[in-house]
């Protein structure tokens, strides 16, 4: 079971390290994308607010992703990487979406108590309320994964071919940084729409198309690119930390799973 247990353990460790390291940049990006504006959403104040939700949800989400990803990769050759990444992201979203929803509410709503935020969501919409924005999150993650993970695998193969050996964790981290930055920039419009949907607390919630149309009408294409620089920067740094930590953990934990 080393093909399942090891990625589960290492994915959890890498996800937690990366998300905690990049949390301030994620808060800034979320507040920039907030419909009420950066300053009203909190500006540069309390940029660690809501971190508890990440501590709870990050590790299991990343663990689910990498255990699914590695299990699916065993079924076929490299050509399946893109499909494996997409399916893995959908599975991980079961945990990621509630975590992301609570986190973004905490980042922008000036409420630091996660219990209060969870109670407010539950009282308004029940358990399904925690999956507000599920479909737009999936729509964001699928193109992101189609770019990031296959590109990461290809870059690692290129590096391994040049040096005629396996990639080191540091080289894997650099490949992850490049692929993550590119994927983040391309999928920023999906991320903007997701943020607007997740921060909408009204009882009549607009869907993806209505939210997209509203942003386009109000701000044009610039509105769909808000936060592209902090998102690309944080994902690039996060990719370096995440993939570097993952491959390092895989290397160090080999004896535990053999």
PDB file of C-alpha atoms in Angstrom:
ATOM      1  CA  UNK A   1       0.000   0.000   0.000  1.00  0.00           C
ATOM      2  CA  UNK A   2       3.021   2.335  -0.288  1.00  0.00           C
ATOM      3  CA  UNK A   3       1.528   3.632  -3.592  1.00  0.00           C
ATOM      4  CA  UNK A   4      -1.482   4.921  -1.597  1.00  0.00           C
ATOM      5  CA  UNK A   5      -0.337   5.494   1.983  1.00  0.00           C
ATOM      6  CA  UNK A   6       2.857   7.377   1.170  1.00  0.00           C
ATOM      7  CA  UNK A   7       1.227   9.940  -1.179  1.00  0.00           C
ATOM      8  CA  UNK A   8      -1.580  10.330   1.381  1.00  0.00           C
ATOM      9  CA  UNK A   9       0.892  11.174   4.146  1.00  0.00           C
ATOM     10  CA  UNK A  10       3.242  13.293   2.023  1.00  0.00           C
ATOM     11  CA  UNK A  11       0.408  15.166   0.310  1.00  0.00           C
ATOM     12  CA  UNK A  12      -1.054  16.102   3.696  1.00  0.00           C
ATOM     13  CA  UNK A  13       2.306  17.397   4.938  1.00  0.00           C
ATOM     14  CA  UNK A  14       3.039  19.351   1.746  1.00  0.00           C
ATOM     15  CA  UNK A  15      -0.437  20.890   1.573  1.00  0.00           C
ATOM     16  CA  UNK A  16      -0.317  22.101   5.156  1.00  0.00           C
ATOM     17  CA  UNK A  17       3.180  23.588   4.832  1.00  0.00           C
ATOM     18  CA  UNK A  18       2.351  25.375   1.559  1.00  0.00           C
ATOM     19  CA  UNK A  19      -1.012  26.799   2.645  1.00  0.00           C
ATOM     20  CA  UNK A  20       0.268  28.089   5.982  1.00  0.00           C
ATOM     21  CA  UNK A  21       3.305  29.680   4.330  1.00  0.00           C
ATOM     22  CA  UNK A  22       1.258  31.472   1.661  1.00  0.00           C
ATOM     23  CA  UNK A  23      -1.771  32.431   3.765  1.00  0.00           C
ATOM     24  CA  UNK A  24      -1.056  36.209   3.939  1.00  0.00           C
ATOM     25  CA  UNK A  25      -0.791  36.482   0.136  1.00  0.00           C
ATOM     26  CA  UNK A  26      -4.008  34.506  -0.239  1.00  0.00           C
ATOM     27  CA  UNK A  27      -5.782  36.908   2.123  1.00  0.00           C
ATOM     28  CA  UNK A  28      -4.591  39.916   0.101  1.00  0.00           C
ATOM     29  CA  UNK A  29      -5.745  38.274  -3.153  1.00  0.00           C
ATOM     30  CA  UNK A  30      -9.177  37.465  -1.696  1.00  0.00           C
ATOM     31  CA  UNK A  31      -9.676  41.016  -0.431  1.00  0.00           C
ATOM     32  CA  UNK A  32      -8.638  42.474  -3.784  1.00  0.00           C
ATOM     33  CA  UNK A  33     -11.298  40.320  -5.467  1.00  0.00           C
ATOM     34  CA  UNK A  34     -14.013  41.127  -2.911  1.00  0.00           C
ATOM     35  CA  UNK A  35     -16.970  43.045  -4.375  1.00  0.00           C
ATOM     36  CA  UNK A  36     -16.898  45.479  -1.429  1.00  0.00           C
ATOM     37  CA  UNK A  37     -13.334  46.530  -2.213  1.00  0.00           C
ATOM     38  CA  UNK A  38      -9.902  45.867  -0.736  1.00  0.00           C
ATOM     39  CA  UNK A  39     -10.026  48.407   2.116  1.00  0.00           C
ATOM     40  CA  UNK A  40     -13.576  47.591   3.215  1.00  0.00           C
ATOM     41  CA  UNK A  41     -12.751  43.876   3.174  1.00  0.00           C
ATOM     42  CA  UNK A  42      -9.907  44.450   5.639  1.00  0.00           C
ATOM     43  CA  UNK A  43      -7.012  45.890   3.650  1.00  0.00           C
ATOM     44  CA  UNK A  44      -3.688  44.852   5.138  1.00  0.00           C
ATOM     45  CA  UNK A  45      -5.130  44.317   8.625  1.00  0.00           C
ATOM     46  CA  UNK A  46      -5.367  40.899  10.291  1.00  0.00           C
ATOM     47  CA  UNK A  47      -4.030  39.033   7.261  1.00  0.00           C
ATOM     48  CA  UNK A  48      -3.869  35.772   9.232  1.00  0.00           C
ATOM     49  CA  UNK A  49      -7.567  35.892  10.116  1.00  0.00           C
ATOM     50  CA  UNK A  50      -9.304  32.600   9.292  1.00  0.00           C
ATOM     51  CA  UNK A  51      -6.128  30.513   9.283  1.00  0.00           C
ATOM     52  CA  UNK A  52      -7.768  27.934  11.530  1.00  0.00           C
ATOM     53  CA  UNK A  53      -9.929  26.733   8.643  1.00  0.00           C
ATOM     54  CA  UNK A  54      -6.791  26.051   6.586  1.00  0.00           C
ATOM     55  CA  UNK A  55      -5.165  24.126   9.438  1.00  0.00           C
ATOM     56  CA  UNK A  56      -8.270  21.923   9.622  1.00  0.00           C
ATOM     57  CA  UNK A  57      -8.913  21.435   5.902  1.00  0.00           C
ATOM     58  CA  UNK A  58      -5.613  21.788   4.056  1.00  0.00           C
ATOM     59  CA  UNK A  59      -3.943  18.511   5.040  1.00  0.00           C
ATOM     60  CA  UNK A  60      -6.891  16.180   4.299  1.00  0.00           C
ATOM     61  CA  UNK A  61      -7.642  18.005   1.020  1.00  0.00           C
ATOM     62  CA  UNK A  62      -4.058  17.657  -0.258  1.00  0.00           C
ATOM     63  CA  UNK A  63      -3.885  14.083   1.059  1.00  0.00           C
ATOM     64  CA  UNK A  64      -7.031  13.143  -0.866  1.00  0.00           C
ATOM     65  CA  UNK A  65      -5.671  14.775  -4.011  1.00  0.00           C
ATOM     66  CA  UNK A  66      -2.287  13.048  -4.094  1.00  0.00           C
ATOM     67  CA  UNK A  67      -3.533   9.624  -3.003  1.00  0.00           C
ATOM     68  CA  UNK A  68      -6.161   9.733  -5.793  1.00  0.00           C
ATOM     69  CA  UNK A  69      -3.672  11.183  -8.303  1.00  0.00           C
ATOM     70  CA  UNK A  70      -1.065   8.486  -7.690  1.00  0.00           C
ATOM     71  CA  UNK A  71      -3.665   5.698  -7.676  1.00  0.00           C
ATOM     72  CA  UNK A  72      -5.025   6.825 -11.064  1.00  0.00           C
ATOM     73  CA  UNK A  73      -1.535   7.261 -12.526  1.00  0.00           C
ATOM     74  CA  UNK A  74      -0.917   3.556 -11.888  1.00  0.00           C
ATOM     75  CA  UNK A  75      -3.763   2.666 -14.257  1.00  0.00           C
ATOM     76  CA  UNK A  76      -2.137   4.096 -17.384  1.00  0.00           C
ATOM     77  CA  UNK A  77       0.974   5.842 -18.641  1.00  0.00           C
ATOM     78  CA  UNK A  78       1.933   9.518 -18.644  1.00  0.00           C
ATOM     79  CA  UNK A  79      -0.970  10.377 -20.968  1.00  0.00           C
ATOM     80  CA  UNK A  80      -3.363   9.939 -18.058  1.00  0.00           C
ATOM     81  CA  UNK A  81      -1.693  12.646 -15.922  1.00  0.00           C
ATOM     82  CA  UNK A  82      -4.133  15.370 -16.959  1.00  0.00           C
ATOM     83  CA  UNK A  83      -7.192  13.202 -16.372  1.00  0.00           C
ATOM     84  CA  UNK A  84      -5.816  11.926 -13.071  1.00  0.00           C
ATOM     85  CA  UNK A  85      -5.230  15.491 -11.894  1.00  0.00           C
ATOM     86  CA  UNK A  86      -8.768  16.564 -12.844  1.00  0.00           C
ATOM     87  CA  UNK A  87     -10.472  13.642 -11.094  1.00  0.00           C
ATOM     88  CA  UNK A  88      -8.239  14.147  -8.053  1.00  0.00           C
ATOM     89  CA  UNK A  89      -9.189  17.825  -7.844  1.00  0.00           C
ATOM     90  CA  UNK A  90     -12.911  17.005  -7.889  1.00  0.00           C
ATOM     91  CA  UNK A  91     -12.411  14.486  -5.068  1.00  0.00           C
ATOM     92  CA  UNK A  92     -10.329  16.984  -3.068  1.00  0.00           C
ATOM     93  CA  UNK A  93     -13.024  19.668  -3.507  1.00  0.00           C
ATOM     94  CA  UNK A  94     -15.284  17.701  -1.153  1.00  0.00           C
ATOM     95  CA  UNK A  95     -13.060  19.005   1.654  1.00  0.00           C
ATOM     96  CA  UNK A  96     -11.545  22.041  -0.084  1.00  0.00           C
ATOM     97  CA  UNK A  97     -14.802  23.922  -0.784  1.00  0.00           C
ATOM     98  CA  UNK A  98     -16.115  24.126   2.814  1.00  0.00           C
ATOM     99  CA  UNK A  99     -12.612  25.056   3.973  1.00  0.00           C
ATOM    100  CA  UNK A 100     -12.295  27.739   1.285  1.00  0.00           C
ATOM    101  CA  UNK A 101     -15.761  29.137   2.017  1.00  0.00           C
ATOM    102  CA  UNK A 102     -15.138  29.546   5.753  1.00  0.00           C
ATOM    103  CA  UNK A 103     -11.627  30.894   5.113  1.00  0.00           C
ATOM    104  CA  UNK A 104     -12.755  33.573   2.646  1.00  0.00           C
ATOM    105  CA  UNK A 105     -15.628  34.675   4.882  1.00  0.00           C
ATOM    106  CA  UNK A 106     -13.142  35.048   7.746  1.00  0.00           C
ATOM    107  CA  UNK A 107     -10.690  36.956   5.535  1.00  0.00           C
ATOM    108  CA  UNK A 108     -13.239  39.570   4.457  1.00  0.00           C
ATOM    109  CA  UNK A 109     -16.105  39.729   6.972  1.00  0.00           C
ATOM    110  CA  UNK A 110     -14.248  40.976  10.082  1.00  0.00           C
ATOM    111  CA  UNK A 111     -15.314  37.890  12.056  1.00  0.00           C
ATOM    112  CA  UNK A 112     -12.396  36.018  13.590  1.00  0.00           C
ATOM    113  CA  UNK A 113     -14.390  33.234  15.259  1.00  0.00           C
ATOM    114  CA  UNK A 114     -14.650  30.267  12.887  1.00  0.00           C
ATOM    115  CA  UNK A 115     -17.418  28.738  14.995  1.00  0.00           C
ATOM    116  CA  UNK A 116     -19.598  31.825  14.506  1.00  0.00           C
ATOM    117  CA  UNK A 117     -18.967  31.788  10.745  1.00  0.00           C
ATOM    118  CA  UNK A 118     -19.860  28.082  10.515  1.00  0.00           C
ATOM    119  CA  UNK A 119     -23.021  28.673  12.574  1.00  0.00           C
ATOM    120  CA  UNK A 120     -24.062  31.576  10.329  1.00  0.00           C
ATOM    121  CA  UNK A 121     -23.610  29.462   7.191  1.00  0.00           C
ATOM    122  CA  UNK A 122     -25.491  26.508   8.701  1.00  0.00           C
ATOM    123  CA  UNK A 123     -28.375  28.633  10.043  1.00  0.00           C
ATOM    124  CA  UNK A 124     -28.862  30.245   6.635  1.00  0.00           C
ATOM    125  CA  UNK A 125     -28.492  27.239   4.321  1.00  0.00           C
ATOM    126  CA  UNK A 126     -27.893  24.065   6.324  1.00  0.00           C
ATOM    127  CA  UNK A 127     -25.095  21.647   5.442  1.00  0.00           C
ATOM    128  CA  UNK A 128     -25.418  22.413   1.722  1.00  0.00           C
ATOM    129  CA  UNK A 129     -24.488  26.004   2.508  1.00  0.00           C
ATOM    130  CA  UNK A 130     -20.908  24.865   3.077  1.00  0.00           C
ATOM    131  CA  UNK A 131     -20.765  23.852  -0.601  1.00  0.00           C
ATOM    132  CA  UNK A 132     -21.752  27.265  -1.948  1.00  0.00           C
ATOM    133  CA  UNK A 133     -19.431  27.799  -4.907  1.00  0.00           C
ATOM    134  CA  UNK A 134     -18.680  24.089  -5.369  1.00  0.00           C
ATOM    135  CA  UNK A 135     -19.230  24.049  -9.135  1.00  0.00           C
ATOM    136  CA  UNK A 136     -17.258  27.218  -9.880  1.00  0.00           C
ATOM    137  CA  UNK A 137     -14.435  25.845  -7.712  1.00  0.00           C
ATOM    138  CA  UNK A 138     -14.451  22.665  -9.796  1.00  0.00           C
ATOM    139  CA  UNK A 139     -14.550  24.778 -12.985  1.00  0.00           C
ATOM    140  CA  UNK A 140     -11.501  26.645 -11.705  1.00  0.00           C
ATOM    141  CA  UNK A 141      -9.590  23.575 -10.568  1.00  0.00           C
ATOM    142  CA  UNK A 142     -10.058  21.485 -13.723  1.00  0.00           C
ATOM    143  CA  UNK A 143      -8.335  23.892 -16.169  1.00  0.00           C
ATOM    144  CA  UNK A 144      -5.800  24.696 -13.448  1.00  0.00           C
ATOM    145  CA  UNK A 145      -4.968  21.005 -13.075  1.00  0.00           C
ATOM    146  CA  UNK A 146      -4.947  20.448 -16.841  1.00  0.00           C
ATOM    147  CA  UNK A 147      -2.148  23.007 -17.013  1.00  0.00           C
ATOM    148  CA  UNK A 148      -0.221  22.637 -13.754  1.00  0.00           C
ATOM    149  CA  UNK A 149       0.258  18.900 -13.211  1.00  0.00           C
ATOM    150  CA  UNK A 150       1.007  17.751 -16.779  1.00  0.00           C
ATOM    151  CA  UNK A 151       3.351  20.748 -17.176  1.00  0.00           C
ATOM    152  CA  UNK A 152       5.058  19.860 -13.879  1.00  0.00           C
ATOM    153  CA  UNK A 153       5.523  16.258 -15.053  1.00  0.00           C
ATOM    154  CA  UNK A 154       6.859  17.380 -18.463  1.00  0.00           C
ATOM    155  CA  UNK A 155       9.298  19.881 -16.937  1.00  0.00           C
ATOM    156  CA  UNK A 156      10.580  17.214 -14.540  1.00  0.00           C
ATOM    157  CA  UNK A 157      11.110  14.836 -17.460  1.00  0.00           C
ATOM    158  CA  UNK A 158      13.037  17.526 -19.345  1.00  0.00           C
ATOM    159  CA  UNK A 159      15.259  18.223 -16.339  1.00  0.00           C
ATOM    160  CA  UNK A 160      15.819  14.497 -15.771  1.00  0.00           C
ATOM    161  CA  UNK A 161      16.707  14.096 -19.458  1.00  0.00           C
ATOM    162  CA  UNK A 162      19.248  16.914 -19.356  1.00  0.00           C
ATOM    163  CA  UNK A 163      21.010  15.605 -16.235  1.00  0.00           C
ATOM    164  CA  UNK A 164      20.320  11.911 -16.965  1.00  0.00           C
ATOM    165  CA  UNK A 165      19.032  11.208 -13.489  1.00  0.00           C
ATOM    166  CA  UNK A 166      15.885  11.650 -11.426  1.00  0.00           C
ATOM    167  CA  UNK A 167      14.801  15.150 -10.441  1.00  0.00           C
ATOM    168  CA  UNK A 168      15.891  16.320  -7.013  1.00  0.00           C
ATOM    169  CA  UNK A 169      13.215  17.814  -4.700  1.00  0.00           C
ATOM    170  CA  UNK A 170      14.687  21.277  -5.362  1.00  0.00           C
ATOM    171  CA  UNK A 171      14.391  20.823  -9.134  1.00  0.00           C
ATOM    172  CA  UNK A 172      10.870  19.472  -8.729  1.00  0.00           C
ATOM    173  CA  UNK A 173      10.028  22.535  -6.636  1.00  0.00           C
ATOM    174  CA  UNK A 174      11.285  24.864  -9.390  1.00  0.00           C
ATOM    175  CA  UNK A 175       9.205  22.985 -11.985  1.00  0.00           C
ATOM    176  CA  UNK A 176       6.177  23.242  -9.699  1.00  0.00           C
ATOM    177  CA  UNK A 177       6.708  26.965  -9.275  1.00  0.00           C
ATOM    178  CA  UNK A 178       6.764  27.592 -13.035  1.00  0.00           C
ATOM    179  CA  UNK A 179       3.753  25.406 -13.786  1.00  0.00           C
ATOM    180  CA  UNK A 180       1.780  26.816 -10.845  1.00  0.00           C
ATOM    181  CA  UNK A 181       2.367  30.448 -11.833  1.00  0.00           C
ATOM    182  CA  UNK A 182       1.250  29.837 -15.413  1.00  0.00           C
ATOM    183  CA  UNK A 183      -1.845  27.878 -14.364  1.00  0.00           C
ATOM    184  CA  UNK A 184      -2.807  30.521 -11.798  1.00  0.00           C
ATOM    185  CA  UNK A 185      -2.563  33.398 -14.275  1.00  0.00           C
ATOM    186  CA  UNK A 186      -4.685  31.598 -16.881  1.00  0.00           C
ATOM    187  CA  UNK A 187      -7.428  30.624 -14.402  1.00  0.00           C
ATOM    188  CA  UNK A 188      -7.693  33.944 -12.522  1.00  0.00           C
ATOM    189  CA  UNK A 189     -11.118  34.825 -14.067  1.00  0.00           C
ATOM    190  CA  UNK A 190     -12.565  31.593 -12.638  1.00  0.00           C
ATOM    191  CA  UNK A 191     -11.027  32.465  -9.272  1.00  0.00           C
ATOM    192  CA  UNK A 192     -12.592  35.944  -9.303  1.00  0.00           C
ATOM    193  CA  UNK A 193     -16.051  34.513 -10.029  1.00  0.00           C
ATOM    194  CA  UNK A 194     -15.573  31.888  -7.290  1.00  0.00           C
ATOM    195  CA  UNK A 195     -14.643  34.553  -4.740  1.00  0.00           C
ATOM    196  CA  UNK A 196     -17.729  36.646  -5.577  1.00  0.00           C
ATOM    197  CA  UNK A 197     -20.018  33.617  -5.257  1.00  0.00           C
ATOM    198  CA  UNK A 198     -18.505  32.447  -1.974  1.00  0.00           C
ATOM    199  CA  UNK A 199     -18.696  35.906  -0.398  1.00  0.00           C
ATOM    200  CA  UNK A 200     -22.345  36.412  -1.409  1.00  0.00           C
ATOM    201  CA  UNK A 201     -24.460  35.971   1.734  1.00  0.00           C
ATOM    202  CA  UNK A 202     -27.848  36.897   0.247  1.00  0.00           C
ATOM    203  CA  UNK A 203     -30.617  34.296   0.167  1.00  0.00           C
ATOM    204  CA  UNK A 204     -31.033  34.645  -3.618  1.00  0.00           C
ATOM    205  CA  UNK A 205     -27.582  33.669  -4.808  1.00  0.00           C
ATOM    206  CA  UNK A 206     -26.731  34.338  -8.463  1.00  0.00           C
ATOM    207  CA  UNK A 207     -25.224  31.500 -10.462  1.00  0.00           C
ATOM    208  CA  UNK A 208     -21.937  31.367 -12.336  1.00  0.00           C
ATOM    209  CA  UNK A 209     -23.255  32.995 -15.535  1.00  0.00           C
ATOM    210  CA  UNK A 210     -25.035  35.823 -13.672  1.00  0.00           C
ATOM    211  CA  UNK A 211     -21.981  36.536 -11.520  1.00  0.00           C
ATOM    212  CA  UNK A 212     -19.707  36.541 -14.556  1.00  0.00           C
ATOM    213  CA  UNK A 213     -22.059  38.912 -16.404  1.00  0.00           C
ATOM    214  CA  UNK A 214     -22.235  41.270 -13.423  1.00  0.00           C
ATOM    215  CA  UNK A 215     -18.447  41.472 -13.109  1.00  0.00           C
ATOM    216  CA  UNK A 216     -18.078  42.023 -16.866  1.00  0.00           C
ATOM    217  CA  UNK A 217     -20.770  44.744 -16.900  1.00  0.00           C
ATOM    218  CA  UNK A 218     -19.296  46.517 -13.879  1.00  0.00           C
ATOM    219  CA  UNK A 219     -15.565  46.276 -14.575  1.00  0.00           C
ATOM    220  CA  UNK A 220     -15.016  44.612 -17.952  1.00  0.00           C
ATOM    221  CA  UNK A 221     -12.092  42.274 -18.525  1.00  0.00           C
ATOM    222  CA  UNK A 222     -10.083  44.114 -15.845  1.00  0.00           C
ATOM    223  CA  UNK A 223     -12.592  42.962 -13.255  1.00  0.00           C
ATOM    224  CA  UNK A 224     -11.971  39.352 -14.220  1.00  0.00           C
ATOM    225  CA  UNK A 225      -8.215  39.790 -13.842  1.00  0.00           C
ATOM    226  CA  UNK A 226      -8.258  41.383 -10.391  1.00  0.00           C
ATOM    227  CA  UNK A 227      -5.674  39.757  -8.151  1.00  0.00           C
ATOM    228  CA  UNK A 228      -3.799  38.064 -11.003  1.00  0.00           C
ATOM    229  CA  UNK A 229      -0.386  39.210  -9.742  1.00  0.00           C
ATOM    230  CA  UNK A 230      -0.766  38.130  -6.081  1.00  0.00           C
ATOM    231  CA  UNK A 231      -2.494  34.918  -7.229  1.00  0.00           C
ATOM    232  CA  UNK A 232       0.293  34.069  -9.681  1.00  0.00           C
ATOM    233  CA  UNK A 233       2.995  35.047  -7.192  1.00  0.00           C
ATOM    234  CA  UNK A 234       1.469  33.132  -4.289  1.00  0.00           C
ATOM    235  CA  UNK A 235       0.776  30.064  -6.441  1.00  0.00           C
ATOM    236  CA  UNK A 236       4.308  30.194  -7.857  1.00  0.00           C
ATOM    237  CA  UNK A 237       5.810  30.352  -4.377  1.00  0.00           C
ATOM    238  CA  UNK A 238       3.233  27.841  -3.173  1.00  0.00           C
ATOM    239  CA  UNK A 239       4.113  25.493  -6.035  1.00  0.00           C
ATOM    240  CA  UNK A 240       7.773  25.684  -5.057  1.00  0.00           C
ATOM    241  CA  UNK A 241       6.988  24.951  -1.401  1.00  0.00           C
ATOM    242  CA  UNK A 242       4.280  22.366  -2.128  1.00  0.00           C
ATOM    243  CA  UNK A 243       6.054  20.226  -4.725  1.00  0.00           C
ATOM    244  CA  UNK A 244       9.395  20.615  -2.976  1.00  0.00           C
ATOM    245  CA  UNK A 245       7.888  19.550   0.347  1.00  0.00           C
ATOM    246  CA  UNK A 246       5.991  16.694  -1.312  1.00  0.00           C
ATOM    247  CA  UNK A 247       9.026  15.205  -3.060  1.00  0.00           C
ATOM    248  CA  UNK A 248      11.194  15.724   0.036  1.00  0.00           C
ATOM    249  CA  UNK A 249       8.606  13.953   2.183  1.00  0.00           C
ATOM    250  CA  UNK A 250       8.362  11.142  -0.400  1.00  0.00           C
ATOM    251  CA  UNK A 251      12.143  10.761  -0.312  1.00  0.00           C
ATOM    252  CA  UNK A 252      12.442  10.807   3.483  1.00  0.00           C
ATOM    253  CA  UNK A 253       9.458   8.532   4.138  1.00  0.00           C
ATOM    254  CA  UNK A 254      10.374   5.710   1.748  1.00  0.00           C
ATOM    255  CA  UNK A 255      11.475   3.420   4.569  1.00  0.00           C
ATOM    256  CA  UNK A 256       8.189   3.964   6.433  1.00  0.00           C
ATOM    257  CA  UNK A 257       6.099   2.559   3.582  1.00  0.00           C
ATOM    258  CA  UNK A 258       8.223  -0.349   2.352  1.00  0.00           C
TER     259      UNK A 258
END
